[in-house]
């Protein structure tokens, strides 16, 4: 799919608050969050054939930028471009010679298999996403080495953010302080205006964004 294959449609609606609702609140969207999960929603709308491509030169440039960002801004000891690795298992052994204690999984598929091969005893895997499978047009890939979870006493558990909304006030109190103290660093990739939403979506799935992708619908 190319960006030119998509179009933005607009329409006007009228909002009338019923007279019996004196305590009604009118909500205005200021930002849109562009996330990989959107592709799953698109598939539900019979867009299963959607796929996004970008030429290899742009892919390589953005990948190098992201590796540099992870190491020099976010402070990770190591980072690598998974698209340039022919053997994930070998790559993980190279970067984690002593094995992996904790893995936060947003990828699934072959990367999760490689991680399970390199887990240490009593390791833990938090299952949050399976982005490698979101664009699968056929049967999703299975993980064929779950025996590692048994022989290494690995605990794997899935979760949804919505399971923990009741903790949000406490989280906000903690994280705002850490951001002010610059102990948590983040990068935002911001597109201006609702008209840029399609371009932002294409940017996400073609690997062009750097940081959390947002569309500013209105500034106030």
Coordinates of N, CA and C in Angstrom, one line a residue:
X1 N 0.8 -1.2 0.0 CA 0.0 0.0 0.0 C 0.9 1.2 0.0
X2 N 0.5 2.2 -0.8 CA 1.2 3.5 -0.9 C 0.3 4.5 -0.1
X3 N 1.0 5.6 0.3 CA 0.3 6.7 1.0 C -0.8 7.3 0.1
X4 N -0.6 7.3 -1.2 CA -1.6 7.9 -2.2 C -2.8 7.0 -2.3
X5 N -2.7 5.7 -1.8 CA -3.9 4.8 -1.8 C -4.9 5.2 -0.8
X6 N -4.5 6.0 0.2 CA -5.4 6.4 1.3 C -6.0 7.8 1.1
X7 N -7.2 8.0 1.6 CA -7.8 9.3 1.5 C -8.4 9.7 2.9
X8 N -8.5 11.0 3.1 CA -9.2 11.5 4.3 C -10.5 12.1 4.0
X9 N -11.5 11.6 4.7 CA -12.9 12.0 4.4 C -13.4 12.9 5.6
X10 N -14.0 13.9 5.4 CA -14.5 14.8 6.4 C -16.0 15.0 6.3
X11 N -16.7 15.2 7.5 CA -18.1 15.5 7.5 C -18.4 16.3 8.7
X12 N -19.6 17.0 8.7 CA -20.0 17.8 9.8 C -21.0 17.1 10.6
X13 N -20.9 17.3 11.9 CA -22.0 16.7 12.8 C -22.5 17.9 13.7
X14 N -23.7 17.7 14.2 CA -24.2 18.7 15.1 C -24.4 18.0 16.5
X15 N -23.9 18.7 17.5 CA -24.0 18.1 18.9 C -25.0 18.9 19.7
X16 N -26.0 18.2 20.1 CA -27.1 18.8 20.9 C -27.2 18.1 22.3
X17 N -26.9 18.8 23.3 CA -26.9 18.3 24.7 C -28.4 18.2 25.1
X18 N -28.9 17.1 25.5 CA -30.3 17.0 26.0 C -30.5 17.9 27.2
X19 N -31.7 18.5 27.3 CA -31.9 19.4 28.4 C -31.9 18.8 29.8
X20 N -32.0 17.5 29.9 CA -32.0 16.9 31.2 C -30.6 16.6 31.7
X21 N -29.6 16.9 30.9 CA -28.2 16.6 31.3 C -27.5 17.9 31.6
X22 N -27.8 18.4 32.8 CA -27.1 19.6 33.2 C -25.6 19.4 33.5
X23 N -25.2 18.2 33.8 CA -23.8 18.0 34.2 C -23.1 17.3 33.0
X24 N -23.5 17.5 31.8 CA -22.8 16.9 30.6 C -21.5 17.6 30.4
X25 N -20.6 16.9 29.9 CA -19.2 17.4 29.5 C -19.0 17.3 28.1
X26 N -18.6 18.3 27.4 CA -18.2 18.3 26.0 C -16.7 18.0 25.9
X27 N -16.3 17.0 25.2 CA -14.9 16.6 25.1 C -14.3 17.0 23.7
X28 N -13.1 17.6 23.7 CA -12.5 17.9 22.4 C -11.2 17.2 22.3
X29 N -11.0 16.5 21.2 CA -9.7 15.8 21.0 C -8.6 16.7 20.6
X30 N -7.5 16.7 21.3 CA -6.4 17.5 20.9 C -5.3 16.8 20.2
X31 N -5.1 15.5 20.6 CA -4.1 14.6 20.0 C -4.6 13.3 19.5
X32 N -4.1 12.7 18.5 CA -4.3 11.4 18.1 C -3.0 10.6 18.3
X33 N -3.1 9.4 18.9 CA -2.0 8.5 19.1 C -1.9 7.5 18.0
X34 N -0.8 7.5 17.3 CA -0.7 6.5 16.1 C 0.1 5.3 16.6
X35 N -0.5 4.2 16.7 CA 0.1 3.0 17.3 C 0.0 1.8 16.4
X36 N 0.9 0.8 16.5 CA 0.9 -0.4 15.6 C -0.5 -1.1 15.8
X37 N -1.1 -1.0 16.9 CA -2.3 -1.7 17.1 C -3.4 -1.3 16.2
X38 N -3.3 -0.2 15.6 CA -4.3 0.3 14.6 C -4.5 -0.6 13.4
X39 N -3.4 -1.3 13.1 CA -3.4 -2.2 11.9 C -4.4 -3.4 12.2
X40 N -4.5 -3.8 13.5 CA -5.4 -4.8 13.8 C -6.9 -4.3 13.6
X41 N -7.1 -3.1 13.9 CA -8.5 -2.5 13.7 C -8.8 -2.4 12.2
X42 N -7.7 -2.0 11.4 CA -7.9 -1.9 10.0 C -8.3 -3.3 9.4
X43 N -7.7 -4.3 9.9 CA -8.0 -5.7 9.4 C -9.4 -6.0 9.7
X44 N -9.9 -5.6 10.8 CA -11.3 -5.8 11.2 C -12.3 -5.2 10.2
X45 N -11.8 -4.2 9.5 CA -12.6 -3.5 8.5 C -12.3 -4.0 7.1
X46 N -11.8 -5.3 7.0 CA -11.6 -6.0 5.7 C -10.5 -5.3 4.9
X47 N -9.5 -4.9 5.6 CA -8.3 -4.4 4.9 C -7.1 -5.3 5.1
X48 N -7.4 -6.6 5.0 CA -6.4 -7.6 5.3 C -5.2 -7.5 4.3
X49 N -5.4 -7.0 3.1 CA -4.3 -6.9 2.2 C -3.3 -5.8 2.4
X50 N -3.6 -5.0 3.4 CA -2.7 -3.8 3.7 C -1.3 -4.2 4.0
X51 N -0.4 -3.6 3.3 CA 1.0 -3.8 3.7 C 1.8 -2.5 3.3
X52 N 2.8 -2.2 4.0 CA 3.5 -0.9 3.9 C 5.0 -1.2 3.6
X53 N 5.5 -0.5 2.6 CA 6.9 -0.7 2.2 C 7.6 0.7 2.1
X54 N 8.9 0.6 2.2 CA 9.8 1.7 2.1 C 11.1 1.2 1.5
X55 N 11.7 2.0 0.6 CA 12.9 1.5 0.0 C 14.0 1.3 1.1
X56 N 15.0 0.4 0.7 CA 16.0 -0.1 1.7 C 16.9 1.0 2.2
X57 N 17.2 2.0 1.3 CA 18.1 3.1 1.7 C 17.5 3.9 2.8
X58 N 16.2 4.3 2.7 CA 15.5 5.1 3.8 C 15.5 4.2 5.0
X59 N 15.1 2.9 4.9 CA 15.0 2.0 6.0 C 16.3 2.0 6.8
X60 N 17.4 1.8 6.1 CA 18.8 1.7 6.7 C 19.1 3.0 7.5
X61 N 18.8 4.2 6.9 CA 19.1 5.4 7.5 C 18.3 5.6 8.8
X62 N 17.0 5.3 8.8 CA 16.2 5.4 10.0 C 16.6 4.4 11.0
X63 N 17.0 3.2 10.6 CA 17.4 2.2 11.6 C 18.7 2.7 12.3
X64 N 19.7 3.2 11.6 CA 20.9 3.7 12.2 C 20.6 4.8 13.2
X65 N 19.7 5.7 12.8 CA 19.3 6.8 13.7 C 18.7 6.3 15.0
X66 N 17.9 5.2 14.9 CA 17.2 4.7 16.1 C 18.2 4.0 17.0
X67 N 19.1 3.2 16.4 CA 20.2 2.6 17.2 C 21.0 3.6 17.9
X68 N 21.4 4.7 17.3 CA 22.1 5.7 17.9 C 21.3 6.4 19.0
X69 N 20.0 6.6 18.8 CA 19.1 7.2 19.8 C 19.0 6.3 21.0
X70 N 18.9 5.0 20.8 CA 18.8 4.1 22.0 C 20.0 4.1 22.9
X71 N 21.2 4.2 22.2 CA 22.4 4.1 23.0 C 22.9 5.4 23.6
X72 N 22.7 6.5 22.8 CA 23.3 7.7 23.2 C 22.3 8.7 23.9
X73 N 21.0 8.5 23.7 CA 20.0 9.3 24.4 C 19.3 8.6 25.5
X74 N 18.9 7.4 25.3 CA 18.2 6.6 26.3 C 19.1 5.8 27.2
X75 N 20.4 5.7 26.8 CA 21.3 5.1 27.7 C 21.4 3.5 27.8
X76 N 20.8 2.9 26.7 CA 21.0 1.4 26.7 C 22.4 1.0 26.4
X77 N 22.8 -0.1 27.0 CA 24.2 -0.5 26.8 C 24.4 -1.0 25.3
X78 N 23.4 -1.7 24.8 CA 23.6 -2.2 23.4 C 22.2 -2.0 22.7
X79 N 22.3 -1.9 21.4 CA 21.1 -1.9 20.5 C 21.6 -2.4 19.1
X80 N 20.6 -3.0 18.4 CA 21.0 -3.5 17.0 C 19.7 -3.4 16.2
X81 N 20.0 -3.3 14.9 CA 18.9 -3.2 13.9 C 18.5 -4.7 13.5
X82 N 17.4 -5.1 13.9 CA 17.0 -6.5 13.7 C 16.8 -6.8 12.2
X83 N 16.6 -5.8 11.4 CA 16.4 -6.1 10.0 C 17.7 -6.4 9.3
X84 N 18.8 -6.1 9.9 CA 20.1 -6.4 9.3 C 20.7 -7.7 9.8
X85 N 20.0 -8.3 10.8 CA 20.5 -9.5 11.4 C 19.9 -10.7 10.7
X86 N 20.7 -11.6 10.2 CA 20.2 -12.8 9.5 C 19.9 -13.9 10.5
X87 N 20.5 -13.9 11.7 CA 20.2 -14.9 12.7 C 20.0 -14.2 14.1
X88 N 18.7 -14.1 14.5 CA 18.4 -13.5 15.7 C 19.1 -14.2 16.9
X89 N 19.1 -15.5 16.9 CA 19.7 -16.3 18.0 C 21.1 -15.9 18.1
X90 N 21.9 -15.9 17.1 CA 23.3 -15.5 17.1 C 23.5 -14.1 17.6
X91 N 22.6 -13.2 17.1 CA 22.7 -11.8 17.5 C 22.5 -11.6 19.0
X92 N 21.5 -12.3 19.6 CA 21.3 -12.2 21.0 C 22.4 -12.8 21.8
X93 N 23.0 -13.9 21.3 CA 24.1 -14.5 22.0 C 25.3 -13.5 22.0
X94 N 25.4 -12.7 20.9 CA 26.5 -11.8 20.8 C 26.3 -10.6 21.8
X95 N 25.1 -10.1 21.9 CA 24.9 -8.9 22.7 C 24.6 -9.3 24.2
X96 N 24.1 -10.5 24.4 CA 23.8 -11.0 25.8 C 24.5 -12.3 26.1
X97 N 25.9 -12.3 26.1 CA 26.6 -13.6 26.3 C 26.2 -14.3 27.6
X98 N 25.8 -13.6 28.6 CA 25.4 -14.3 29.9 C 23.9 -14.6 29.9
X99 N 23.2 -14.4 28.9 CA 21.8 -14.8 28.8 C 20.9 -13.6 29.2
X100 N 19.6 -13.8 29.2 CA 18.6 -12.8 29.4 C 17.7 -13.1 30.6
X101 N 17.6 -12.2 31.5 CA 16.8 -12.4 32.7 C 15.4 -12.0 32.5
X102 N 15.2 -10.8 31.9 CA 13.8 -10.2 31.7 C 13.7 -9.7 30.3
X103 N 12.6 -10.1 29.7 CA 12.3 -9.7 28.3 C 10.9 -9.1 28.2
X104 N 10.8 -7.9 27.7 CA 9.5 -7.2 27.5 C 9.1 -7.4 26.0
X105 N 8.1 -8.2 25.7 CA 7.9 -8.6 24.3 C 6.8 -7.8 23.7
X106 N 7.2 -7.1 22.6 CA 6.2 -6.4 21.8 C 6.2 -7.0 20.4
X107 N 7.0 -8.0 20.1 CA 7.3 -8.5 18.8 C 6.8 -9.8 18.5
X108 N 7.0 -10.8 19.3 CA 6.6 -12.2 19.1 C 7.3 -12.8 17.9
X109 N 6.8 -13.9 17.4 CA 7.4 -14.6 16.2 C 8.8 -15.1 16.4
X110 N 9.6 -14.9 15.4 CA 11.0 -15.4 15.4 C 11.9 -14.7 16.5
X111 N 11.6 -13.5 16.8 CA 12.4 -12.8 17.9 C 12.1 -13.4 19.2
X112 N 10.8 -13.7 19.5 CA 10.5 -14.4 20.8 C 11.1 -15.8 20.9
X113 N 11.1 -16.5 19.7 CA 11.8 -17.8 19.7 C 13.3 -17.7 20.1
X114 N 14.0 -16.7 19.5 CA 15.4 -16.5 19.8 C 15.6 -16.1 21.2
X115 N 14.7 -15.3 21.8 CA 14.8 -14.9 23.2 C 14.7 -16.1 24.1
X116 N 13.7 -17.0 23.8 CA 13.6 -18.2 24.6 C 14.8 -19.0 24.6
X117 N 15.5 -19.1 23.5 CA 16.8 -19.8 23.4 C 17.8 -19.3 24.3
X118 N 17.7 -18.0 24.6 CA 18.8 -17.3 25.3 C 18.4 -16.8 26.7
X119 N 17.2 -17.3 27.2 CA 16.8 -17.0 28.6 C 17.6 -17.7 29.6
X120 N 17.8 -17.0 30.7 CA 18.5 -17.6 31.9 C 17.5 -18.4 32.7
X121 N 18.0 -19.1 33.7 CA 17.1 -19.9 34.6 C 16.3 -18.9 35.4
X122 N 15.0 -19.2 35.5 CA 14.0 -18.4 36.3 C 13.8 -17.0 35.6
X123 N 14.0 -16.9 34.3 CA 13.8 -15.7 33.6 C 12.3 -15.4 33.5
X124 N 12.0 -14.1 33.2 CA 10.6 -13.7 33.1 C 10.3 -13.0 31.7
X125 N 9.2 -13.3 31.1 CA 8.8 -12.7 29.8 C 7.5 -12.0 30.0
X126 N 7.4 -10.7 29.8 CA 6.1 -9.9 29.8 C 5.6 -9.8 28.4
X127 N 4.5 -10.4 28.1 CA 3.9 -10.4 26.7 C 2.9 -9.2 26.6
X128 N 3.3 -8.2 25.8 CA 2.5 -7.0 25.7 C 2.0 -6.8 24.2
X129 N 2.7 -7.4 23.2 CA 2.3 -7.2 21.8 C 3.0 -8.2 20.9
X130 N 2.5 -8.3 19.7 CA 3.0 -9.3 18.7 C 3.1 -8.6 17.4
X131 N 3.8 -7.5 17.3 CA 3.8 -6.7 16.1 C 4.2 -7.4 14.8
X132 N 5.1 -8.4 15.0 CA 5.6 -9.1 13.8 C 4.4 -9.9 13.2
X133 N 3.3 -10.1 13.9 CA 2.2 -10.9 13.4 C 1.0 -10.0 12.9
X134 N 1.1 -8.7 13.2 CA -0.1 -7.9 12.9 C -0.3 -7.8 11.4
X135 N 0.7 -7.9 10.6 CA 0.6 -7.7 9.1 C 0.6 -9.0 8.4
X136 N 0.5 -10.1 9.2 CA 0.5 -11.5 8.6 C -0.8 -11.7 7.8
X137 N -0.6 -12.1 6.5 CA -1.8 -12.3 5.7 C -2.2 -13.7 5.7
X138 N -1.4 -14.6 6.2 CA -1.8 -16.0 6.4 C -1.8 -16.4 7.8
X139 N -1.6 -17.6 8.1 CA -1.6 -18.1 9.5 C -0.5 -17.5 10.3
X140 N -0.8 -16.9 11.5 CA 0.3 -16.3 12.3 C 1.4 -17.3 12.6
X141 N 2.6 -16.9 12.8 CA 3.7 -17.8 13.1 C 3.5 -18.3 14.5
X142 N 3.9 -19.5 14.7 CA 3.9 -20.1 16.1 C 5.3 -20.1 16.7
X143 N 5.4 -20.2 18.0 CA 6.6 -20.3 18.7 C 6.9 -21.8 18.9
X144 N 8.0 -22.3 18.4 CA 8.2 -23.8 18.3 C 9.1 -24.3 19.4
X145 N 9.6 -23.4 20.3 CA 10.6 -23.9 21.3 C 10.2 -23.6 22.7
X146 N 8.9 -23.7 23.0 CA 8.4 -23.4 24.3 C 8.9 -24.4 25.3
X147 N 9.6 -25.5 24.9 CA 10.3 -26.4 25.8 C 11.3 -25.6 26.7
X148 N 11.8 -24.5 26.2 CA 12.7 -23.7 27.0 C 12.1 -23.1 28.2
X149 N 10.8 -22.8 28.1 CA 10.1 -22.2 29.2 C 10.0 -23.2 30.3
X150 N 10.0 -24.5 30.0 CA 9.9 -25.6 31.0 C 11.3 -25.8 31.6
X151 N 12.2 -26.1 30.8 CA 13.5 -26.5 31.3 C 14.3 -25.4 32.0
X152 N 13.9 -24.2 31.7 CA 14.6 -23.0 32.3 C 13.8 -22.3 33.3
X153 N 12.6 -22.9 33.6 CA 11.7 -22.3 34.6 C 11.3 -20.9 34.3
X154 N 11.0 -20.6 33.0 CA 10.7 -19.3 32.6 C 9.2 -19.0 32.8
X155 N 8.9 -17.8 33.4 CA 7.6 -17.4 33.6 C 7.2 -16.4 32.5
X156 N 6.1 -16.7 31.7 CA 5.6 -15.9 30.7 C 4.2 -15.5 31.0
X157 N 3.9 -14.1 31.0 CA 2.6 -13.6 31.3 C 2.2 -12.5 30.4
X158 N 1.0 -12.5 29.9 CA 0.5 -11.5 29.1 C -0.3 -10.5 29.9
X159 N -0.5 -9.2 29.4 CA -1.3 -8.2 30.1 C -1.7 -7.1 29.1
X160 N -2.7 -6.4 29.5 CA -3.2 -5.3 28.8 C -3.1 -4.0 29.7
X161 N -2.8 -2.9 29.2 CA -2.7 -1.7 29.9 C -4.0 -1.4 30.7
X162 N -5.1 -1.7 30.0 CA -6.4 -1.5 30.6 C -6.6 -2.2 31.9
X163 N -5.9 -3.3 32.2 CA -6.0 -4.0 33.4 C -5.5 -3.2 34.6
X164 N -4.8 -2.1 34.3 CA -4.1 -1.4 35.4 C -4.5 0.1 35.5
X165 N -5.6 0.4 34.9 CA -6.0 1.8 34.9 C -6.3 2.3 36.3
X166 N -6.6 1.5 37.2 CA -6.9 1.9 38.6 C -5.6 2.4 39.2
X167 N -4.4 2.1 38.7 CA -3.1 2.5 39.2 C -2.6 3.8 38.6
X168 N -3.4 4.3 37.6 CA -2.9 5.5 36.8 C -2.5 6.7 37.7
X169 N -3.4 7.1 38.6 CA -3.0 8.3 39.5 C -1.7 8.1 40.2
X170 N -1.4 6.9 40.7 CA -0.2 6.6 41.4 C 1.0 6.6 40.4
X171 N 0.8 6.1 39.2 CA 1.8 6.1 38.2 C 2.1 7.5 37.8
X172 N 1.1 8.3 37.5 CA 1.3 9.7 37.1 C 2.1 10.5 38.1
X173 N 1.8 10.3 39.4 CA 2.5 11.0 40.5 C 4.0 10.6 40.4
X174 N 4.3 9.3 40.1 CA 5.7 8.9 40.1 C 6.4 9.3 38.9
X175 N 5.8 9.1 37.7 CA 6.5 9.4 36.4 C 6.7 10.8 36.2
X176 N 5.8 11.7 36.5 CA 6.0 13.2 36.3 C 7.3 13.6 37.0
X177 N 7.5 13.2 38.3 CA 8.6 13.5 39.0 C 9.9 13.0 38.3
X178 N 9.9 11.8 37.8 CA 11.0 11.2 37.2 C 11.4 12.0 35.9
X179 N 10.3 12.4 35.2 CA 10.6 13.2 33.9 C 11.2 14.5 34.3
X180 N 10.7 15.2 35.3 CA 11.3 16.5 35.7 C 12.7 16.3 36.2
X181 N 13.1 15.2 36.8 CA 14.4 15.0 37.2 C 15.3 14.4 36.1
X182 N 14.7 14.3 34.9 CA 15.4 13.7 33.7 C 15.9 12.3 33.9
X183 N 15.2 11.6 34.7 CA 15.6 10.2 34.9 C 14.8 9.3 33.9
X184 N 13.8 9.9 33.3 CA 13.0 9.2 32.2 C 13.1 10.1 31.0
X185 N 13.6 9.6 29.9 CA 13.8 10.4 28.7 C 12.8 9.8 27.6
X186 N 12.3 10.7 26.8 CA 11.3 10.3 25.8 C 11.5 11.1 24.5
X187 N 11.1 10.6 23.4 CA 11.1 11.4 22.1 C 9.7 11.3 21.5
X188 N 9.2 12.4 21.1 CA 7.9 12.5 20.4 C 8.1 12.9 18.9
X189 N 7.4 12.2 18.0 CA 7.4 12.5 16.6 C 6.0 13.0 16.3
X190 N 5.9 14.4 16.1 CA 4.6 15.0 16.1 C 4.3 15.5 14.7
X191 N 3.1 15.2 14.2 CA 2.6 15.7 12.9 C 1.5 16.7 13.2
X192 N 1.4 17.8 12.5 CA 0.5 18.8 12.8 C -0.8 18.7 11.9
X193 N -1.9 18.7 12.5 CA -3.2 18.8 11.8 C -3.8 17.4 11.5
X194 N -5.1 17.3 11.5 CA -5.8 16.1 11.1 C -5.5 15.6 9.7
X195 N -5.1 16.6 8.9 CA -4.8 16.2 7.5 C -3.5 15.4 7.3
X196 N -2.7 15.5 8.4 CA -1.4 14.7 8.4 C -1.6 13.3 8.9
X197 N -2.8 12.9 9.4 CA -3.0 11.6 10.0 C -2.6 10.5 9.1
X198 N -3.0 10.5 7.9 CA -2.7 9.4 7.0 C -1.2 9.2 6.7
X199 N -0.5 10.4 6.5 CA 0.9 10.3 6.4 C 1.6 9.8 7.6
X200 N 1.1 10.1 8.8 CA 1.7 9.6 10.0 C 1.5 8.1 10.1
X201 N 0.3 7.6 9.7 CA 0.0 6.2 9.8 C 1.0 5.5 8.9
X202 N 1.1 6.0 7.7 CA 2.1 5.3 6.7 C 3.5 5.4 7.2
X203 N 3.8 6.5 7.9 CA 5.2 6.6 8.5 C 5.4 5.6 9.5
X204 N 4.4 5.3 10.3 CA 4.6 4.3 11.4 C 4.9 2.9 10.8
X205 N 4.1 2.5 9.8 CA 4.3 1.1 9.3 C 5.4 0.9 8.3
X206 N 6.0 2.1 7.9 CA 7.1 2.0 7.0 C 8.4 2.3 7.7
X207 N 8.3 2.5 9.0 CA 9.6 2.6 9.8 C 10.2 4.0 9.7
X208 N 9.4 5.0 9.3 CA 10.0 6.4 9.2 C 10.0 7.2 10.5
X209 N 9.1 6.8 11.4 CA 9.0 7.7 12.6 C 10.1 7.4 13.6
X210 N 10.5 8.4 14.3 CA 11.5 8.2 15.4 C 10.8 8.8 16.7
X211 N 10.4 7.9 17.6 CA 9.8 8.3 18.8 C 8.3 8.0 18.8
X212 N 7.6 8.4 19.9 CA 6.2 8.2 20.0 C 5.5 9.1 19.0
X213 N 4.7 8.5 18.1 CA 4.1 9.2 17.0 C 2.7 9.8 17.4
X214 N 2.6 11.1 17.3 CA 1.3 11.8 17.6 C 0.9 12.7 16.5
X215 N -0.4 12.9 16.4 CA -1.0 13.9 15.5 C -1.7 14.9 16.3
X216 N -1.3 16.2 16.1 CA -1.9 17.3 16.8 C -3.2 17.7 16.1
X217 N -4.3 17.4 16.6 CA -5.6 17.8 16.0 C -5.9 19.3 16.3
X218 N -5.6 19.8 17.5 CA -5.8 21.2 17.9 C -4.9 21.5 19.1
X219 N -4.3 22.6 19.1 CA -3.4 23.0 20.2 C -4.1 23.4 21.5
X220 N -5.4 23.8 21.4 CA -6.1 24.1 22.6 C -7.6 24.0 22.3

